[in-house]
Every structure is written in C-alpha cells, then in structure tokens.
Short mmCIF file of C-alpha atoms in Angstrom, two decimals:
data_model
loop_
_atom_site.label_atom_id
_atom_site.label_comp_id
_atom_site.label_asym_id
_atom_site.label_seq_id
_atom_site.Cartn_x
_atom_site.Cartn_y
_atom_site.Cartn_z
CA MET I 1 0.00 0.00 0.00
CA ASN I 2 1.03 3.60 -0.56
CA PRO I 3 2.55 4.69 2.79
CA LEU I 4 1.60 8.31 2.10
CA LEU I 5 -2.03 7.36 2.77
CA ASP I 6 -1.13 7.03 6.44
CA LYS I 7 -0.50 10.77 6.60
CA LEU I 8 -4.11 11.63 5.81
CA GLN I 9 -6.22 12.86 8.71
CA PRO I 10 -9.86 11.86 9.10
CA TYR I 11 -12.19 14.15 7.18
CA PRO I 12 -13.97 16.79 9.35
CA PHE I 13 -17.32 15.01 9.04
CA GLU I 14 -15.79 11.75 10.22
CA LYS I 15 -14.46 13.61 13.27
CA LEU I 16 -17.91 15.06 13.80
CA LYS I 17 -19.49 11.60 13.62
CA ASN I 18 -17.06 10.39 16.28
CA LEU I 19 -17.77 13.45 18.43
CA PHE I 20 -21.48 12.67 18.33
CA SER I 21 -21.11 8.89 18.72
CA ASP I 22 -22.35 8.82 22.32
CA VAL I 23 -25.01 11.53 21.91
CA THR I 24 -28.75 11.05 21.66
CA PRO I 25 -30.18 14.35 20.40
CA ASN I 26 -33.21 15.88 22.06
CA PRO I 27 -36.26 14.25 20.37
CA ASP I 28 -38.38 17.36 21.05
CA TYR I 29 -36.64 19.01 18.07
CA ARG I 30 -36.38 17.85 14.48
CA HIS I 31 -32.81 17.75 13.24
CA ILE I 32 -31.41 20.77 11.40
CA SER I 33 -27.94 20.50 9.88
CA LEU I 34 -25.76 23.55 9.34
CA GLY I 35 -22.74 21.28 9.15
CA ILE I 36 -22.27 20.33 5.50
CA GLY I 37 -21.85 22.91 2.75
CA GLU I 38 -24.21 21.17 0.34
CA PRO I 39 -26.56 23.53 -1.54
CA LYS I 40 -30.21 22.83 -0.73
CA HIS I 41 -31.95 25.31 -3.03
CA PRO I 42 -33.81 23.58 -5.90
CA THR I 43 -31.94 22.80 -9.10
CA PRO I 44 -33.29 25.08 -11.88
CA ALA I 45 -35.76 23.26 -14.13
CA PHE I 46 -34.02 24.31 -17.36
CA ILE I 47 -30.79 22.60 -16.27
CA LYS I 48 -32.63 19.37 -15.50
CA GLN I 49 -34.37 19.65 -18.86
CA ALA I 50 -31.05 20.14 -20.66
CA LEU I 51 -29.74 17.02 -18.96
CA THR I 52 -32.70 14.83 -19.88
CA ASP I 53 -32.75 16.20 -23.43
CA ASN I 54 -29.20 14.95 -23.92
CA LEU I 55 -29.29 11.48 -22.39
CA SER I 56 -28.19 10.07 -25.74
CA GLY I 57 -24.72 11.21 -24.72
CA LEU I 58 -24.58 8.27 -22.32
CA ALA I 59 -23.92 6.05 -25.35
CA SER I 60 -20.58 7.75 -26.13
CA TYR I 61 -17.16 7.89 -24.48
CA PRO I 62 -16.38 11.51 -23.62
CA SER I 63 -13.13 13.22 -24.52
CA THR I 64 -10.99 14.48 -21.65
CA ILE I 65 -10.68 17.93 -23.18
CA GLY I 66 -14.45 18.32 -23.39
CA SER I 67 -16.54 19.64 -26.25
CA GLU I 68 -15.77 22.86 -28.08
CA ALA I 69 -19.23 24.09 -27.14
CA LEU I 70 -18.65 23.61 -23.41
CA ARG I 71 -15.18 25.17 -23.45
CA GLY I 72 -16.63 28.07 -25.42
CA ALA I 73 -19.46 28.55 -22.91
CA ILE I 74 -16.98 28.58 -20.02
CA ALA I 75 -14.66 31.01 -21.80
CA GLY I 76 -17.61 33.30 -22.54
CA TRP I 77 -18.72 33.23 -18.90
CA LEU I 78 -15.21 34.10 -17.72
CA GLU I 79 -15.04 37.04 -20.12
CA ARG I 80 -18.45 38.38 -19.05
CA ARG I 81 -18.08 37.76 -15.34
CA TYR I 82 -14.56 39.15 -14.90
CA GLY I 83 -14.23 41.60 -17.77
CA LEU I 84 -11.40 39.59 -19.30
CA PRO I 85 -9.99 39.85 -22.80
CA LYS I 86 -10.53 36.92 -25.14
CA ILE I 87 -9.99 33.54 -23.45
CA ASP I 88 -8.81 30.80 -25.82
CA PRO I 89 -11.20 27.86 -25.28
CA ALA I 90 -8.73 25.49 -26.93
CA THR I 91 -5.78 26.15 -24.62
CA GLN I 92 -6.87 28.14 -21.56
CA VAL I 93 -9.96 26.22 -20.39
CA LEU I 94 -10.46 22.62 -19.32
CA PRO I 95 -13.72 21.09 -18.00
CA VAL I 96 -13.38 19.02 -14.82
CA ASN I 97 -15.67 16.79 -12.77
CA GLY I 98 -16.12 19.34 -10.01
CA SER I 99 -13.40 21.52 -8.54
CA ARG I 100 -12.61 19.02 -5.77
CA GLU I 101 -11.05 16.35 -7.98
CA ALA I 102 -9.26 18.99 -10.03
CA LEU I 103 -7.72 20.64 -6.96
CA PHE I 104 -6.41 17.26 -5.90
CA SER I 105 -5.07 16.16 -9.27
CA LEU I 106 -3.44 19.49 -10.17
CA THR I 107 -1.09 18.98 -7.22
CA GLN I 108 0.00 15.65 -8.66
CA THR I 109 0.73 17.44 -11.97
CA VAL I 110 2.64 20.40 -10.51
CA VAL I 111 4.76 18.84 -7.75
CA ASP I 112 8.02 17.12 -8.75
CA PRO I 113 8.03 13.88 -6.71
CA SER I 114 11.84 13.75 -6.81
CA GLN I 115 12.08 16.97 -4.78
CA LYS I 116 11.92 15.65 -1.25
CA ASP I 117 11.59 19.01 0.52
CA ALA I 118 8.77 20.41 -1.64
CA LEU I 119 6.02 22.38 0.09
CA VAL I 120 2.38 23.01 -0.82
CA MET I 121 1.10 26.15 0.91
CA CYS I 122 -2.45 26.24 2.28
CA PRO I 123 -4.53 28.84 4.08
CA ASN I 124 -5.41 27.92 7.66
CA PRO I 125 -8.32 27.15 8.18
CA PHE I 126 -8.70 25.37 4.87
CA TYR I 127 -10.47 22.86 2.64
CA GLN I 128 -8.92 19.51 3.56
CA ILE I 129 -8.39 18.43 -0.06
CA TYR I 130 -5.43 20.86 -0.17
CA GLU I 131 -3.64 19.00 2.62
CA GLY I 132 -4.41 15.54 1.25
CA SER I 133 -3.24 16.42 -2.23
CA ALA I 134 0.03 17.71 -0.81
CA TYR I 135 0.76 14.52 1.12
CA LEU I 136 -0.12 12.20 -1.74
CA SER I 137 2.08 14.15 -4.15
CA GLY I 138 5.04 13.52 -1.83
CA ALA I 139 5.15 17.13 -0.61
CA GLN I 140 4.47 18.58 2.82
CA PRO I 141 1.68 21.09 3.53
CA TYR I 142 2.68 24.46 4.97
CA PHE I 143 -0.11 26.33 6.72
CA VAL I 144 -0.49 30.11 6.70
CA ASN I 145 -2.85 31.30 9.40
CA SER I 146 -5.70 33.59 8.46
CA ASP I 147 -5.71 36.89 10.33
CA PRO I 148 -9.06 38.02 11.82
CA ALA I 149 -7.73 41.60 11.84
CA ARG I 150 -7.32 41.37 8.05
CA ASN I 151 -10.78 39.90 7.42
CA PHE I 152 -9.29 36.39 7.65
CA ALA I 153 -6.93 36.84 4.69
CA PRO I 154 -3.86 34.56 4.94
CA ASP I 155 -0.92 36.55 6.29
CA PHE I 156 1.79 35.70 3.73
CA SER I 157 4.07 38.43 5.12
CA ARG I 158 5.02 36.12 8.00
CA VAL I 159 6.38 33.37 5.71
CA PRO I 160 10.23 33.21 5.76
CA ASP I 161 12.26 33.32 2.53
CA ASP I 162 13.66 29.83 3.09
CA VAL I 163 10.10 28.50 3.09
CA TRP I 164 9.11 30.34 -0.09
CA SER I 165 12.09 28.81 -1.91
CA ARG I 166 10.64 25.32 -1.31
CA VAL I 167 7.03 26.14 -2.22
CA LYS I 168 5.80 24.61 -5.49
CA LEU I 169 2.08 25.32 -5.21
CA VAL I 170 -0.02 27.82 -3.25
CA PHE I 171 -3.69 27.11 -2.67
CA LEU I 172 -5.99 30.07 -2.26
CA CYS I 173 -9.70 30.00 -1.54
CA SER I 174 -11.37 33.31 -2.32
CA PRO I 175 -14.17 33.63 -1.29
CA GLY I 176 -12.87 31.49 1.53
CA ASN I 177 -14.11 28.30 3.09
CA PRO I 178 -14.90 28.64 5.99
CA THR I 179 -14.24 32.35 6.49
CA GLY I 180 -15.90 33.90 3.42
CA ALA I 181 -12.93 36.25 2.99
CA VAL I 182 -12.16 37.71 -0.45
CA LEU I 183 -8.59 38.66 -1.39
CA SER I 184 -8.03 42.27 -2.38
CA LEU I 185 -6.16 43.40 -5.49
CA GLU I 186 -3.27 44.51 -3.28
CA GLU I 187 -3.04 41.05 -1.72
CA TRP I 188 -3.10 39.46 -5.17
CA LYS I 189 -0.26 41.74 -6.30
CA LYS I 190 1.91 40.68 -3.36
CA LEU I 191 1.28 37.02 -4.14
CA PHE I 192 1.98 37.46 -7.86
CA ASP I 193 5.26 39.20 -7.00
CA LEU I 194 6.22 36.26 -4.79
CA SER I 195 5.28 33.81 -7.56
CA ASP I 196 7.48 35.74 -10.01
CA ARG I 197 10.37 35.63 -7.53
CA TYR I 198 10.12 31.99 -6.48
CA GLY I 199 8.36 30.32 -9.41
CA PHE I 200 5.49 28.58 -7.60
CA VAL I 201 2.06 27.93 -9.15
CA ILE I 202 -1.08 29.56 -7.70
CA ALA I 203 -4.25 27.46 -7.52
CA SER I 204 -7.18 29.84 -6.98
CA ASP I 205 -10.25 27.99 -5.67
CA GLU I 206 -13.23 30.24 -6.53
CA CYS I 207 -16.22 27.91 -6.24
CA TYR I 208 -18.14 30.38 -3.98
CA SER I 209 -17.64 33.37 -6.28
CA GLU I 210 -21.32 33.86 -7.16
CA ILE I 211 -22.69 34.01 -3.60
CA TYR I 212 -22.02 37.49 -2.26
CA PHE I 213 -23.78 40.27 -0.38
CA LYS I 214 -22.47 43.57 -1.74
CA GLU I 215 -22.99 45.33 -5.04
CA GLU I 216 -19.48 44.52 -6.22
CA ALA I 217 -18.82 40.88 -7.13
CA PRO I 218 -15.77 39.17 -5.58
CA LEU I 219 -12.47 39.66 -7.36
CA GLY I 220 -11.17 36.57 -9.15
CA GLY I 221 -7.59 35.50 -9.74
CA LEU I 222 -7.66 35.87 -13.53
CA GLU I 223 -9.39 39.22 -13.10
CA ALA I 224 -6.70 40.38 -10.66
CA ALA I 225 -3.97 39.36 -13.10
CA HIS I 226 -5.66 41.26 -15.90
CA LYS I 227 -6.14 44.40 -13.78
CA LEU I 228 -2.47 44.30 -12.85
CA GLY I 229 -1.45 44.13 -16.50
CA ARG I 230 0.03 40.66 -16.40
CA GLY I 231 -0.72 37.36 -18.09
CA TYR I 232 -1.84 34.13 -16.46
CA ASP I 233 1.64 32.68 -15.94
CA ARG I 234 1.66 30.09 -13.11
CA LEU I 235 -2.00 30.85 -12.33
CA ILE I 236 -4.88 28.36 -12.49
CA ALA I 237 -8.43 29.34 -11.45
CA PHE I 238 -11.01 26.74 -10.40
CA SER I 239 -14.76 27.15 -10.47
CA SER I 240 -17.84 24.97 -10.31
CA LEU I 241 -21.57 24.92 -10.97
CA SER I 242 -22.35 23.23 -7.63
CA LYS I 243 -22.95 26.35 -5.55
CA ARG I 244 -23.64 28.79 -8.40
CA SER I 245 -26.41 26.68 -9.96
CA ASN I 246 -27.41 24.28 -7.15
CA VAL I 247 -26.23 21.17 -8.99
CA PRO I 248 -23.65 19.51 -6.68
CA GLY I 249 -24.60 16.09 -8.02
CA MET I 250 -23.59 17.05 -11.57
CA ARG I 251 -19.93 17.35 -10.53
CA SER I 252 -19.26 19.97 -13.17
CA GLY I 253 -16.60 22.65 -13.08
CA PHE I 254 -13.56 23.95 -14.91
CA VAL I 255 -9.98 25.09 -14.59
CA ALA I 256 -8.66 28.06 -16.56
CA GLY I 257 -5.46 30.06 -16.88
CA ASP I 258 -1.86 29.26 -17.81
CA ALA I 259 -2.00 27.35 -21.12
CA ALA I 260 1.36 25.61 -20.54
CA ILE I 261 0.19 24.17 -17.21
CA LEU I 262 -3.18 23.16 -18.64
CA LYS I 263 -1.43 21.29 -21.47
CA LYS I 264 0.39 19.15 -18.89
CA PHE I 265 -2.74 18.86 -16.77
CA LEU I 266 -4.69 17.58 -19.78
CA LEU I 267 -2.01 14.93 -20.33
CA TYR I 268 -2.30 13.87 -16.68
CA ARG I 269 -6.09 13.76 -16.85
CA THR I 270 -6.04 11.67 -20.03
CA TYR I 271 -4.42 8.89 -17.99
CA HIS I 272 -6.25 9.75 -14.77
CA GLY I 273 -9.64 9.32 -16.44
CA GLY I 274 -11.13 12.73 -15.76
CA ALA I 275 -13.54 13.02 -18.70
CA MET I 276 -17.01 14.55 -18.21
CA SER I 277 -20.12 12.78 -19.50
CA PRO I 278 -21.52 14.35 -22.71
CA SER I 279 -24.92 14.58 -21.03
CA ILE I 280 -23.44 16.58 -18.14
CA GLN I 281 -21.51 18.73 -20.60
CA ASN I 282 -24.71 19.78 -22.38
CA ALA I 283 -26.50 20.58 -19.12
CA SER I 284 -23.42 22.57 -18.06
CA ILE I 285 -23.51 24.64 -21.24
CA ALA I 286 -27.08 25.65 -20.41
CA ALA I 287 -26.07 26.59 -16.87
CA TRP I 288 -22.99 28.66 -17.80
CA ASN I 289 -24.99 30.57 -20.42
CA ASP I 290 -27.70 31.74 -18.01
CA GLU I 291 -27.38 34.36 -15.24
CA THR I 292 -31.01 34.83 -14.23
CA HIS I 293 -31.05 31.72 -12.04
CA VAL I 294 -27.76 32.80 -10.44
CA GLN I 295 -29.19 36.19 -9.52
CA GLU I 296 -32.30 34.54 -8.05
CA ASN I 297 -30.14 32.14 -6.06
CA ARG I 298 -28.00 34.99 -4.73
CA ALA I 299 -31.11 36.92 -3.67
CA LYS I 300 -32.14 33.97 -1.51
CA TYR I 301 -28.79 34.00 0.27
CA ILE I 302 -28.90 37.76 0.77
CA LYS I 303 -32.34 37.47 2.38
CA LYS I 304 -31.22 34.55 4.52
CA PHE I 305 -28.00 36.12 5.79
CA SER I 306 -29.65 39.49 6.44
CA GLN I 307 -32.08 37.80 8.85
CA VAL I 308 -29.88 35.16 10.45
CA THR I 309 -26.68 37.14 11.05
CA PRO I 310 -28.16 39.85 13.35
CA LEU I 311 -29.93 37.18 15.35
CA LEU I 312 -26.74 35.22 15.96
CA GLN I 313 -24.78 38.38 16.75
CA GLU I 314 -26.76 38.60 19.98
CA VAL I 315 -24.82 35.64 21.38
CA LEU I 316 -21.85 34.93 19.08
CA ASP I 317 -18.95 36.94 17.72
CA VAL I 318 -19.94 36.77 14.05
CA SER I 319 -20.12 39.13 11.07
CA LEU I 320 -21.54 39.05 7.59
CA PRO I 321 -18.81 37.52 5.38
CA ASP I 322 -17.56 39.04 2.15
CA ALA I 323 -19.09 36.12 0.27
CA SER I 324 -19.86 32.34 0.37
CA PHE I 325 -22.67 30.65 2.29
CA TYR I 326 -20.87 30.17 5.62
CA LEU I 327 -20.86 32.03 8.91
CA TRP I 328 -17.56 31.74 10.80
CA ALA I 329 -18.40 32.49 14.42
CA LYS I 330 -16.55 32.60 17.73
CA VAL I 331 -18.47 30.91 20.50
CA ASP I 332 -16.79 32.64 23.46
CA LYS I 333 -18.74 35.91 23.43
CA LEU I 334 -20.87 34.79 26.39
CA THR I 335 -19.05 31.61 27.44
CA SER I 336 -15.56 30.06 27.41
CA ILE I 337 -16.69 26.66 26.10
CA SER I 338 -14.58 24.95 23.41
CA ASP I 339 -15.81 24.67 19.84
CA THR I 340 -16.08 20.87 20.05
CA GLU I 341 -18.01 20.92 23.33
CA TYR I 342 -20.26 23.67 21.98
CA ALA I 343 -21.08 21.61 18.88
CA LYS I 344 -21.65 18.44 20.89
CA ARG I 345 -23.99 20.02 23.44
CA LEU I 346 -25.88 22.01 20.80
CA TYR I 347 -26.58 18.74 18.98
CA ALA I 348 -27.56 16.94 22.17
CA GLU I 349 -29.83 19.65 23.57
CA TYR I 350 -31.28 21.37 20.48
CA ASN I 351 -30.61 18.87 17.63
CA VAL I 352 -28.69 21.38 15.48
CA THR I 353 -25.45 20.36 13.78
CA VAL I 354 -22.59 22.81 13.30
CA LEU I 355 -18.95 22.05 12.45
CA PRO I 356 -16.23 22.78 15.05
CA GLY I 357 -13.73 25.25 13.62
CA SER I 358 -10.74 23.33 14.98
CA TYR I 359 -11.65 20.46 12.62
CA LEU I 360 -11.06 22.81 9.67
CA ALA I 361 -7.61 24.00 10.73
CA ARG I 362 -4.23 22.73 11.92
CA GLU I 363 -1.95 24.04 14.63
CA ALA I 364 0.59 26.39 13.05
CA ASN I 365 2.89 28.85 14.80
CA GLY I 366 1.56 27.57 18.10
CA VAL I 367 -2.11 28.18 17.42
CA ASN I 368 -5.08 26.48 15.80
CA PRO I 369 -6.99 29.42 14.22
CA GLY I 370 -10.21 27.43 14.23
CA GLN I 371 -10.36 26.94 17.98
CA GLN I 372 -13.45 28.35 19.70
CA ARG I 373 -15.05 28.91 16.30
CA ILE I 374 -17.82 27.10 14.49
CA ARG I 375 -18.77 26.99 10.82
CA MET I 376 -22.44 27.25 9.95
CA ALA I 377 -23.55 26.49 6.39
CA LEU I 378 -26.73 28.45 5.64
CA VAL I 379 -27.69 26.23 2.72
CA ALA I 380 -31.31 25.38 3.58
CA GLU I 381 -34.29 27.63 2.96
CA VAL I 382 -34.77 30.79 5.04
CA GLU I 383 -37.28 29.37 7.51
CA GLU I 384 -35.13 26.39 8.47
CA CYS I 385 -32.01 28.53 8.90
CA LEU I 386 -33.96 30.99 11.07
CA GLU I 387 -35.23 28.17 13.27
CA ALA I 388 -31.70 26.86 13.68
CA ALA I 389 -30.47 30.35 14.60
CA GLN I 390 -33.21 30.75 17.20
CA ARG I 391 -32.21 27.44 18.79
CA ILE I 392 -28.54 28.51 18.81
CA VAL I 393 -29.47 31.76 20.54
CA ALA I 394 -31.52 29.90 23.18
CA PHE I 395 -28.73 27.35 23.71
CA THR I 396 -25.99 29.95 24.07
CA ARG I 397 -28.02 32.07 26.49
CA LYS I 398 -28.66 28.94 28.53
CA LEU I 399 -24.94 28.18 28.63
CA ALA I 400 -24.18 31.69 29.79
CA GLY I 401 -26.91 31.57 32.44
CA ALA I 402 -28.60 34.56 30.84
#
C-alpha cells in the first residue's frame, strides 16, 4: 500500500461523527444541519431539462478535453463575469468533474516527486483536499494562518524566505471556506510578486464566487492578473456549478489560466480518467450561459444572511462575510466553552449540527486558528435557517446563564 495514505487525517465530518457517537439528540426538536456545505436550493428546471434532453450522450465515451461548445461557454462566462480579454477555449480552459477532484489532481501534476523538501502552501483554516493532495504528491503542507484583523486573509508576510524557496504550489480559496474572505487586489499583487520571484504555481479555488452580499462581485484570480497588466503565468483558477447553480450532483466545473500548465494537466487527466459525460456537458452549457437563475439564487442567500446574522450576533462573535454561504463564528462571546463541546452540546440539547472550527484548521505557529469557532452552512431555505439560529441563541443564552 502507498505509505503516504497514512499521513491523511480523518475528514472533518468523520471527526464530527465520532464526536457525536455517544449523543442522543433531544427528540423534542427535528434535526437541522448547518454542518455540510451542500446547496439545498432547488436545481433550476431548465438545467434538469437540458440534462434529460441529452441522455443520448450516455452512449458515447467523452473526450478528456471536453466539447468545443462547453469550453466556449466557459470562456464566454469568464469574459463576461470578470471583464477579461478573449480567453482561448482550446488552450486556456479545461472542463473538470467538479473543482474538488481537479484541486487534488493538479497537485499531482505540478509537484516534482523527486524533490523531497517540496512544500504546498495552504490557508489555515482550509479545505482539507489541499492537505491531502500535498501529502499524496510527496510534498508537505505548509499552513499560513488567516488573520481576523485582516478579514481572515492569509498573512503571507510572516512566511520566511527559506520557506518560499521550497514552495511549489499555493492554494488560495477566495471567497474562503470557511471564512468567506475575499482577497483584495493589493493582496493578489503581493502574491503574484512572490510567484514571479520563487516560481510557484497559484491554484485559486473560486467555487463560492457567485454568492455574495455587496454590489461589487468578488475579485477573481484571472481578473486580478488582468487588472495588474500581467498574463496568467503560473495561475490556475477553479470554479464549479455546484454552488452557483445548485447542482452539486452534476460534478461539473472547470480550470482556466496558464495554457502551458493546462497542457500538462490535460495529459495527466487523459491517464487519470477525468472526462465529463456528454450529457453533463450539455447541461453545463445551459447553466454557464444563463445568469437569471444565479441572480435569483443569490437573492435567496442575501435574504437569509440578512435575517440570520443579526440574530446570531446577539450571542456569538460573528459578522456578515464578504461572500460564500458560511458564517464563521466565535463561541466565546458569552461563554468560554470549546468549539467541540459547543457543537456536541448544541446537537444533544437542540438537535442542530454545526462544524467545530478546529476540525477545519491545523496548529501552526503555536495556534489552531479554528479553535473556539464554528462553521455554519446556511444552505437550507430561510425558515429552516432561522429556526436553527433561534435554537442557537436559546442554547448559548442557557450556557451563559442569561
């Protein structure tokens, strides 16, 4: 067996299952889960129709590079969404089966397995695929803590030069999971300058880009590069239809950016077996070409967050994020309870599931930046999220003796 598999930590939801293993939740309440970031809004009917209209595609082997029509639809969306100049669908775009598998496999493409001291840099807290992909490529993850004073942006200024010289890949998540933070143009410039100096690749995970609460849409990596007058050298952006269009089961996304890297990535994926079903490709074309359903979806989240956030602020240290569908809250506003004990007792007493923040982070520089925090995924409809928030308020007041 591959010994690198032994380096993998249990996934956060496996840890949560173990945390709850001896708990019988209060039967007076129906269960509400804010734990898993799985979109619960209905899939738009026109996407389902496009899928069923193209079931004949199940009779054909798909090509790894995807159809010209799909790559064209993705390129067109990128140009419209980010104000980019012409994207070449033939060389700068590649469909993938959801951003998760692409994030993992890009690391295997980028990291040289013969370099024994290679590092893959991750924000902290982070999406655990980043860590796993680093270990299984033969590299080591290096965690950069997010700074609450900087709206949870990773503080790259604290990374020593001798670390940067070993870094082969930097994962970013903007808007962030779990913090919702969006990198500024100034922060992008600093990272591009470091990439130019040390030669590492930037993997920009942008799967939450279409869920935001302000007039201005979140800045993307390709957009930042364009605004700074540079090309897409050593930059790969990842996006997905899962959150944007409420189709997580379609497993449809794309990577875009540096054509030289994508050429190698396509070679890897040809052997890896990463081709998308023709039926899914046609449904994806319909989704990327429509913005009305995205605007309607965003309006639901705006309504939801505008009602839930003020309610939770009564008892938790929590703010409206820049974007994404998570609230990243400190639980010690009224009590000193740990994040794991908070989650366990909330489940036991009020039958609401939240994810302990320490499960989404690692100790780095002597601190786990997820401690005493919880992640709440507001993915259900407004009424259910409000009910969960009301239970959390009641539970926290009870803990504090208020």
